[in-house]
XYZ file of C-alpha atoms in Angstrom:
589
model
C 86.034 72.093 181.036
C 84.512 69.216 179.113
C 85.079 70.989 175.820
C 88.649 71.735 176.553
C 89.277 68.173 177.427
C 88.036 67.034 173.990
C 90.004 69.851 172.392
C 93.331 68.639 173.934
C 92.407 65.013 173.257
C 91.762 65.997 169.564
C 95.164 67.742 169.563
C 96.894 64.807 171.020
C 95.322 62.511 168.409
C 96.215 64.764 165.422
C 99.700 65.093 166.867
C 100.070 61.309 167.106
C 98.571 60.904 163.582
C 100.879 63.420 161.951
C 103.836 61.934 163.804
C 103.031 58.535 162.529
C 102.479 59.616 159.019
C 105.664 61.697 158.795
C 108.198 59.549 160.760
C 111.499 60.293 158.948
C 113.152 57.718 156.774
C 116.630 57.841 155.341
C 116.645 56.810 151.701
C 119.442 55.407 149.715
C 119.691 55.121 145.853
C 121.956 52.263 144.786
C 122.483 53.893 141.369
C 124.421 56.799 143.178
C 126.493 54.623 145.284
C 130.308 55.417 145.226
C 131.101 51.657 144.752
C 129.319 48.802 142.777
C 126.547 47.410 144.583
C 124.284 45.869 141.775
C 125.181 42.106 141.918
C 124.316 40.014 139.012
C 125.860 42.200 136.295
C 128.690 41.025 134.309
C 129.499 44.303 132.754
C 128.675 47.077 135.399
C 130.866 49.780 133.837
C 129.583 49.276 130.499
C 125.854 49.394 130.768
C 123.601 51.939 129.024
C 120.993 52.094 131.816
C 122.067 51.410 135.384
C 120.080 48.299 135.760
C 120.871 46.500 132.464
C 122.263 43.026 132.007
C 124.133 43.285 128.833
C 126.719 46.016 127.992
C 125.700 48.920 125.852
C 127.823 47.695 122.856
C 125.544 44.521 122.746
C 122.518 46.687 121.545
C 124.200 46.706 118.052
C 125.161 42.978 118.112
C 122.279 40.894 119.496
C 118.771 40.721 118.149
C 116.355 43.352 119.182
C 114.320 40.973 121.243
C 117.397 39.868 123.194
C 118.497 43.442 123.827
C 114.989 44.412 125.075
C 114.921 41.449 127.391
C 118.500 42.387 128.752
C 116.994 45.518 130.173
C 114.878 43.434 132.560
C 116.532 42.965 135.972
C 116.369 39.103 136.288
C 119.029 38.006 138.686
C 120.136 41.522 139.828
C 120.386 41.665 143.524
C 121.495 44.280 146.181
C 123.133 43.402 149.412
C 123.125 45.764 152.575
C 123.300 45.539 156.357
C 120.676 47.249 158.544
C 119.565 47.001 162.221
C 116.083 48.524 161.573
C 112.730 46.976 162.531
C 111.342 48.299 159.215
C 112.631 48.512 155.682
C 111.016 50.152 152.796
C 111.644 49.884 149.045
C 110.128 52.263 146.465
C 110.915 52.099 142.751
C 109.406 52.556 139.160
C 109.411 50.113 136.278
C 109.323 50.727 132.582
C 107.509 47.907 131.220
C 104.175 45.947 131.314
C 103.140 42.479 132.455
C 105.164 40.053 130.584
C 103.179 36.830 130.803
C 99.496 36.901 131.500
C 99.711 33.858 133.729
C 102.713 35.112 135.858
C 101.975 37.048 138.921
C 102.809 40.814 139.094
C 104.910 39.999 142.214
C 107.191 37.922 140.027
C 107.225 40.210 136.941
C 107.583 43.602 138.750
C 108.011 42.819 142.411
C 111.030 42.649 144.632
C 111.945 40.023 147.305
C 113.862 40.507 150.471
C 115.959 37.898 152.250
C 118.077 38.182 155.282
C 121.055 36.118 156.619
C 121.447 35.560 160.358
C 124.777 36.115 161.999
C 125.272 32.324 162.010
C 124.749 32.197 158.090
C 121.129 31.016 158.137
C 118.700 32.319 155.622
C 115.475 34.164 156.617
C 112.677 35.459 154.353
C 111.021 38.827 154.944
C 107.265 39.317 154.169
C 106.433 42.677 152.830
C 103.107 44.539 152.131
C 103.178 45.997 148.584
C 101.243 48.356 146.404
C 101.643 48.524 142.600
C 101.247 51.921 140.878
C 103.370 54.325 138.927
C 105.596 54.013 141.980
C 105.697 50.606 143.512
C 106.229 50.330 147.169
C 107.168 47.452 149.592
C 107.073 47.873 153.241
C 108.863 45.190 155.397
C 107.697 45.621 159.052
C 107.963 43.934 162.403
C 111.534 42.732 161.629
C 113.552 41.750 164.732
C 116.218 44.470 164.373
C 119.208 42.359 165.413
C 120.383 38.909 166.035
C 121.436 38.077 169.738
C 125.109 37.961 168.967
C 125.257 41.176 166.801
C 123.738 44.520 167.727
C 124.943 46.007 164.523
C 122.293 44.293 162.367
C 122.292 41.642 159.765
C 122.840 41.322 156.084
C 119.951 41.630 153.694
C 119.615 40.653 150.026
C 116.970 42.423 147.820
C 116.157 40.548 144.563
C 114.906 42.854 141.847
C 112.093 42.117 139.202
C 112.361 39.240 136.985
C 110.549 40.491 133.788
C 110.576 44.268 134.038
C 113.201 47.011 133.980
C 113.859 49.306 136.881
C 113.915 52.984 136.137
C 114.883 54.068 139.653
C 114.961 52.481 143.042
C 115.419 53.494 146.749
C 115.772 51.725 149.996
C 114.719 53.386 153.167
C 115.207 52.789 156.957
C 114.031 54.976 159.971
C 116.379 57.823 160.798
C 118.912 56.942 163.501
C 119.099 53.230 162.484
C 122.172 51.745 160.825
C 122.254 51.155 157.083
C 125.441 50.027 155.271
C 125.472 49.076 151.424
C 127.686 46.158 150.717
C 129.873 45.877 147.587
C 129.477 43.295 144.826
C 131.238 40.185 145.928
C 134.550 39.547 144.036
C 134.080 35.848 143.899
C 133.804 34.315 140.448
C 130.115 33.936 139.480
C 127.939 31.045 138.410
C 126.817 32.114 134.895
C 123.493 30.887 133.430
C 122.710 31.313 129.739
C 119.143 30.245 129.029
C 115.494 30.794 128.307
C 112.356 32.071 130.077
C 112.798 29.400 132.672
C 116.146 30.615 133.600
C 114.881 34.250 133.430
C 112.359 33.260 136.065
C 108.982 32.406 134.447
C 106.704 31.705 136.234
C 107.951 32.221 139.688
C 105.649 33.855 142.170
C 108.395 36.367 143.287
C 111.870 37.112 142.270
C 113.668 35.013 144.925
C 111.834 31.865 143.784
C 113.489 31.815 140.283
C 115.573 28.692 140.326
C 118.661 30.760 139.436
C 118.026 32.952 142.624
C 117.414 29.788 144.638
C 120.657 28.273 143.359
C 122.591 31.345 144.238
C 121.533 31.149 147.789
C 122.155 27.427 148.117
C 125.628 27.792 146.836
C 126.166 31.363 148.292
C 127.817 32.446 145.141
C 127.178 35.424 142.954
C 125.155 34.437 139.846
C 124.844 36.044 136.518
C 121.277 35.344 134.960
C 121.444 35.592 131.247
C 117.989 34.052 130.704
C 116.182 35.584 127.772
C 112.529 34.715 127.463
C 111.833 32.733 124.249
C 115.358 33.868 122.939
C 117.940 31.621 124.644
C 119.135 30.183 121.325
C 122.803 29.565 121.659
C 123.790 32.351 119.276
C 127.256 33.256 118.571
C 126.769 36.899 119.675
C 125.613 35.720 123.074
C 128.173 33.045 123.536
C 130.970 35.438 122.747
C 129.666 37.765 125.373
C 129.232 34.870 127.913
C 132.957 33.928 127.283
C 133.958 37.343 128.319
C 132.881 36.489 131.981
C 135.491 34.902 134.134
C 133.056 32.322 135.728
C 133.254 29.682 138.395
C 131.110 27.534 136.155
C 128.875 28.006 132.989
C 125.406 26.617 132.616
C 123.950 26.355 129.152
C 120.255 25.711 129.303
C 118.794 26.784 125.944
C 117.093 23.663 124.455
C 113.480 24.880 125.283
C 114.108 27.624 122.763
C 115.580 25.389 120.080
C 112.618 23.070 119.617
C 110.956 22.432 116.222
C 108.396 25.169 116.672
C 111.206 27.688 116.570
C 112.055 26.575 113.059
C 115.861 26.315 113.373
C 117.189 23.344 111.398
C 118.490 20.288 113.106
C 122.041 20.764 111.803
C 122.150 24.390 112.789
C 121.116 23.449 116.402
C 123.831 20.909 116.707
C 126.372 23.409 115.155
C 125.392 26.084 117.743
C 125.746 23.561 120.648
C 129.260 22.404 119.313
C 130.509 25.972 118.490
C 129.191 27.297 121.840
C 131.169 24.828 124.001
C 134.226 25.205 121.683
C 134.320 28.977 122.078
C 133.844 28.870 125.886
C 136.616 26.223 126.122
C 139.043 28.048 123.962
C 138.412 31.337 125.919
C 138.235 29.527 129.375
C 140.284 26.298 129.366
C 139.650 25.393 132.902
C 136.045 26.583 133.612
C 133.512 23.710 133.923
C 130.519 23.807 131.326
C 127.115 22.224 132.107
C 124.755 21.395 129.323
C 121.176 20.805 130.255
C 118.775 18.505 128.571
C 115.148 19.758 127.850
C 113.222 19.061 131.003
C 110.079 18.170 128.964
C 106.421 19.175 129.281
C 103.600 18.661 131.655
C 101.429 17.106 128.921
C 104.140 14.932 127.366
C 102.568 11.718 128.410
C 99.349 12.576 126.571
C 100.576 14.858 123.810
C 102.726 13.184 121.185
C 103.855 16.596 119.556
C 105.135 17.822 122.922
C 106.883 14.488 123.536
C 108.655 14.524 120.161
C 109.597 18.066 120.535
C 111.741 17.656 123.547
C 113.050 14.291 122.738
C 114.322 15.421 119.342
C 116.504 18.258 120.742
C 117.688 16.003 123.631
C 118.974 13.481 121.097
C 120.756 16.366 119.313
C 122.336 17.413 122.558
C 123.533 13.927 123.374
C 125.074 13.607 119.899
C 126.852 17.000 120.184
C 128.102 16.095 123.696
C 129.472 12.741 122.439
C 131.291 14.660 119.620
C 132.788 17.082 121.948
C 134.169 14.436 124.283
C 135.635 12.597 121.256
C 137.386 15.755 120.287
C 139.206 15.666 123.716
C 137.190 18.634 125.323
C 137.249 18.082 128.861
C 135.467 19.699 131.784
C 132.068 19.466 130.194
C 129.027 17.869 131.892
C 125.538 16.837 130.815
C 122.540 17.027 133.198
C 119.755 14.659 131.950
C 116.020 15.485 131.893
C 115.448 12.968 134.687
C 117.599 14.851 137.134
C 115.114 17.826 137.224
C 112.248 15.675 138.520
C 109.510 17.696 136.896
C 106.017 16.197 136.698
C 102.480 17.203 136.082
C 102.356 19.246 139.306
C 105.299 21.422 138.755
C 104.521 23.550 135.738
C 102.040 26.378 135.242
C 101.362 26.046 131.448
C 103.022 22.905 130.446
C 106.448 24.642 130.044
C 107.061 27.124 132.850
C 107.754 25.882 136.329
C 105.844 26.838 139.482
C 107.679 27.548 142.617
C 107.789 23.843 143.306
C 109.237 23.216 139.767
C 111.811 26.093 140.387
C 112.928 24.414 143.526
C 113.414 21.071 141.809
C 115.403 22.857 139.161
C 117.655 24.506 141.740
C 118.144 21.253 143.610
C 119.127 19.386 140.487
C 121.692 21.907 139.600
C 123.058 22.298 143.214
C 123.735 18.538 143.417
C 125.459 18.673 139.890
C 127.574 21.654 140.587
C 128.633 20.528 144.171
C 129.962 17.387 142.547
C 131.740 19.072 139.718
C 133.373 21.765 141.979
C 133.959 19.354 144.844
C 132.021 21.419 147.312
C 129.865 18.744 149.199
C 127.445 19.599 151.787
C 126.625 17.167 154.731
C 123.632 16.980 157.071
C 125.238 18.068 160.357
C 126.193 21.651 161.060
C 129.949 21.209 160.877
C 129.517 20.025 157.207
C 127.180 22.834 156.127
C 129.436 25.707 154.904
C 128.272 29.020 156.049
C 129.396 32.553 156.959
C 129.382 34.216 160.312
C 129.354 37.577 161.841
C 130.346 38.409 165.331
C 130.269 41.876 166.892
C 132.307 40.808 169.778
C 135.172 39.930 167.776
C 135.588 43.578 166.574
C 136.218 42.937 162.970
C 134.156 42.558 159.706
C 134.285 38.851 158.668
C 133.477 39.449 154.917
C 135.872 42.279 154.619
C 138.595 40.002 156.011
C 137.563 37.388 153.394
C 137.970 40.039 150.620
C 141.337 41.150 152.159
C 142.660 37.445 152.032
C 141.437 36.862 148.385
C 143.175 40.124 147.299
C 146.305 39.381 149.206
C 146.636 35.910 147.638
C 146.452 37.588 144.156
C 149.093 40.090 144.857
C 151.576 37.944 146.903
C 151.099 34.176 146.813
C 151.885 32.823 150.280
C 153.974 29.648 151.030
C 152.925 29.166 154.497
C 149.139 29.389 155.443
C 147.751 29.259 158.983
C 144.051 28.647 159.194
C 142.051 29.113 162.453
C 139.846 31.010 164.763
C 140.520 33.984 167.029
C 143.617 32.333 168.648
C 145.251 32.441 165.194
C 143.553 35.669 164.034
C 144.818 37.716 167.040
C 148.380 36.201 167.064
C 149.887 38.289 164.345
C 150.830 38.411 160.770
C 148.917 39.637 157.749
C 146.071 40.524 157.071
C 146.217 42.479 160.367
C 143.554 41.683 162.908
C 142.054 44.224 165.441
C 144.871 43.231 167.707
C 148.099 41.290 167.651
C 149.054 39.908 171.009
C 152.041 37.936 169.834
C 153.171 39.722 166.647
C 156.920 39.168 167.244
C 156.536 35.449 167.990
C 154.310 35.065 164.687
C 157.074 36.565 162.709
C 159.790 34.489 164.172
C 157.725 31.330 163.809
C 155.972 31.539 160.423
C 157.763 34.551 158.850
C 156.466 37.828 157.667
C 155.102 36.487 154.371
C 152.825 33.790 156.027
C 149.152 34.194 155.456
C 147.061 34.527 158.522
C 143.748 32.979 157.806
C 142.375 32.994 161.293
C 138.880 34.477 161.927
C 137.562 35.387 165.259
C 134.820 33.089 166.393
C 135.192 30.737 163.473
C 133.855 27.110 163.405
C 134.721 24.338 161.129
C 131.766 25.138 158.999
C 132.969 28.662 158.505
C 136.390 27.467 157.307
C 134.668 25.073 155.009
C 132.772 28.069 153.485
C 136.040 30.018 153.098
C 137.769 27.137 151.285
C 134.816 26.626 149.035
C 134.947 30.469 148.259
C 138.411 30.768 147.006
C 140.816 31.222 149.906
C 142.987 28.273 148.867
C 142.590 28.935 144.980
C 145.155 30.402 142.555
C 148.313 29.553 144.357
C 150.474 26.754 145.566
C 151.310 26.700 149.273
C 154.292 24.817 150.730
C 152.667 24.178 154.157
C 149.223 24.624 155.642
C 148.558 24.586 159.402
C 144.998 24.258 160.561
C 143.717 24.743 164.043
C 139.968 24.770 164.159
C 137.263 23.241 166.291
C 137.410 24.956 169.787
C 134.208 27.110 168.973
C 132.409 23.828 168.058
C 132.923 22.272 171.427
C 129.753 24.074 172.933
C 127.583 23.170 169.822
C 128.654 19.802 168.548
C 129.397 16.287 169.607
C 132.837 14.861 169.151
C 131.528 12.809 166.141
C 130.116 15.785 164.518
C 133.307 17.671 164.895
C 135.304 14.671 163.383
C 132.887 14.618 160.444
C 133.422 18.316 159.863
C 137.214 17.858 160.091
C 137.121 15.066 157.530
C 135.181 17.027 154.996
C 137.492 20.139 155.600
C 140.571 17.925 155.056
C 139.369 16.707 151.721
C 138.421 20.174 150.567
C 141.923 21.391 151.282
C 143.644 18.439 149.723
C 141.742 18.817 146.530
C 142.608 22.655 146.189
C 146.177 22.343 147.363
C 147.362 18.924 146.394
C 151.210 19.744 146.699
C 150.874 21.409 150.137
C 151.999 19.705 153.224
C 148.829 19.946 155.418
C 149.181 19.802 159.108
C 146.065 19.417 161.435
C 146.799 20.918 164.865
C 145.056 19.560 167.817
C 142.629 21.882 169.658
C 144.646 23.956 172.175
C 143.812 23.259 175.792
C 141.207 25.585 177.306
C 139.955 26.057 180.775
C 137.523 23.322 182.116
C 137.605 21.521 178.674
C 141.074 19.979 179.037
C 139.951 16.341 179.258
C 137.467 16.462 176.388
C 140.048 18.462 174.224
C 142.585 15.680 174.828
C 140.279 12.797 173.972
C 139.065 14.671 170.828
C 142.726 15.285 169.751
C 143.432 11.729 170.029
C 140.582 11.012 167.591
C 141.973 13.696 165.320
C 145.216 12.040 165.255
C 143.596 8.842 164.094
C 141.677 10.702 161.388
C 144.901 12.263 159.869
C 146.439 8.863 159.525
C 143.637 7.639 157.309
C 143.397 11.108 155.463
C 147.119 10.993 154.899
C 147.837 14.507 156.379
C 149.950 15.380 159.331
C 149.037 15.784 162.984
C 150.704 18.158 165.151
C 149.884 19.154 168.759
C 152.004 22.169 169.775
C 149.266 23.313 172.214
C 150.543 20.726 174.702
C 153.171 23.341 175.790
C 150.280 25.627 177.103
C 149.284 22.843 179.734
C 151.003 21.671 182.963
C 151.922 18.135 183.810
C 148.438 17.552 185.241
C 146.930 18.393 181.896
C 145.302 21.617 183.025
C 146.094 24.914 181.396
C 148.927 26.899 182.599
C 146.961 30.094 183.741
C 150.110 32.227 183.446
C 150.112 31.709 179.547
C 146.463 32.733 178.987
C 144.517 35.980 179.083
C 141.195 34.332 179.605
C 141.535 30.560 179.715
C 141.254 30.342 175.987
C 143.497 32.930 174.364
C 147.181 32.842 174.993
C 148.873 36.042 176.310
C 152.114 37.308 174.736
C 154.247 34.736 176.723
C 151.851 32.020 175.786
C 152.164 32.891 172.059
C 155.945 32.935 172.402
C 156.000 29.447 173.895
C 153.356 28.246 171.375
C 155.323 29.608 168.405
C 158.500 27.734 169.520
C 156.558 24.597 169.658
C 155.554 25.172 166.084
C 159.122 25.678 164.780
C 160.094 21.978 164.598
C 157.134 21.375 162.221
C 157.959 24.191 159.771
C 160.007 23.412 156.640
C 162.585 26.112 156.082
């Protein structure tokens, strides 16, 4: 009996061991996906190898060193959604260690970040093994956020100083995995040196370009070429092909005296580079960066003179460009980067701390240039959101609106949350409770920019990411804030409204903007009324209109008329009909 007991115990152990070792994973190869998923490429349909940064035709145009560096995946990133407690990545690289003092995790590693369903960033720690096949295993992940059981978004940053031969992402069988397409937003485009490429970040997500991309939540094209960012015509011509949100030219560290490029030639390259970009892209802002200096500059006269000389050349070139009448160009001075003796690895390349200071300096500059300020309270920090209960895909709706604005420019725009989203109009929502009254009120060509569960900060993100760009609206109606009532004070809501109003006025200066008071809701009527009174005062100082059509949804006692609501918050068909009629007097025919 005793021998049988140990025999069955042994079988149970072996069975558990085999099961643990062979738990099935589903693997996905981004190179074989049916739609583009490699973000950070400007020419995805023209590449020689799937993960290259420059188009195949560039191999015959640029210097060999630049071409070889362009096969490295700095800045390339993959987005996906998953609800798994474990995510694995396996891949192979084709090169060797790039810089002896840069960690292998930065040169050849990957880096995984997540975004919560409230738009907050999370970082995922993974166990890795380097060999012919490199593996990363991200375990003990909370599979879902409380408000969304379908999982969350992940972003995988690829190696900074190596090329990827092949790559696969795996999740346990039976869990959800959804690759996400490359975002259609105009990218931030960076042309620079090894510092832009990512030396000497400890991991890909800590390159300043990656940090900046997360801070702005914009696509970013990293055209940093280690030792070879030299403002060459061939590269500038390629950069000008990219329809960018903003260009950053940060090449001075590769134009110092030791590179043996004559002073006159350096200045010519700076002048010609900006002129080419401005001729091709008349409206796109261009940022030129001064050399940020060296760790030993206070004690090394050669280092000090090296960066000072090229900074003088840049200032002269910048002044000349301004005198020529070239607008939309900006210079970021050395001091803004706040580098010091503790922020560089070797006197030139930043540590992770140095990378963060780069990103912070650029974020500050870019937010000022693009008029995308960020505040300190949640209503003023633009972010995305995802809500399973709303029964729609927030990001897909954003893409639909961007595409719709390009194909048919709206004259009337209605911005809001689920009350607007589920009213009617286009793009269609998961339901339309008052479709007829929407058409009668706003017209069939009005753009419905309502999103279920949206708060002020979500609308701010959408405005910063193009939903009011590229067309001239006649009227804009905004009803937002009811979903902030549970999370924010009245003052925080007012602060968010003020920032949102300024963002809309800047992008739609000719539109007649009307802020609609929060509609009455069950057990919140008194607070809503007081908050709307404050909004009315705010609109006076902001020089926009205040309207309060929602008053028709309440009785004489100020309480909601329950016969007009489905749940104390969302109107029913009758409620939408009455609300629509209340809007009619504010609409310019």
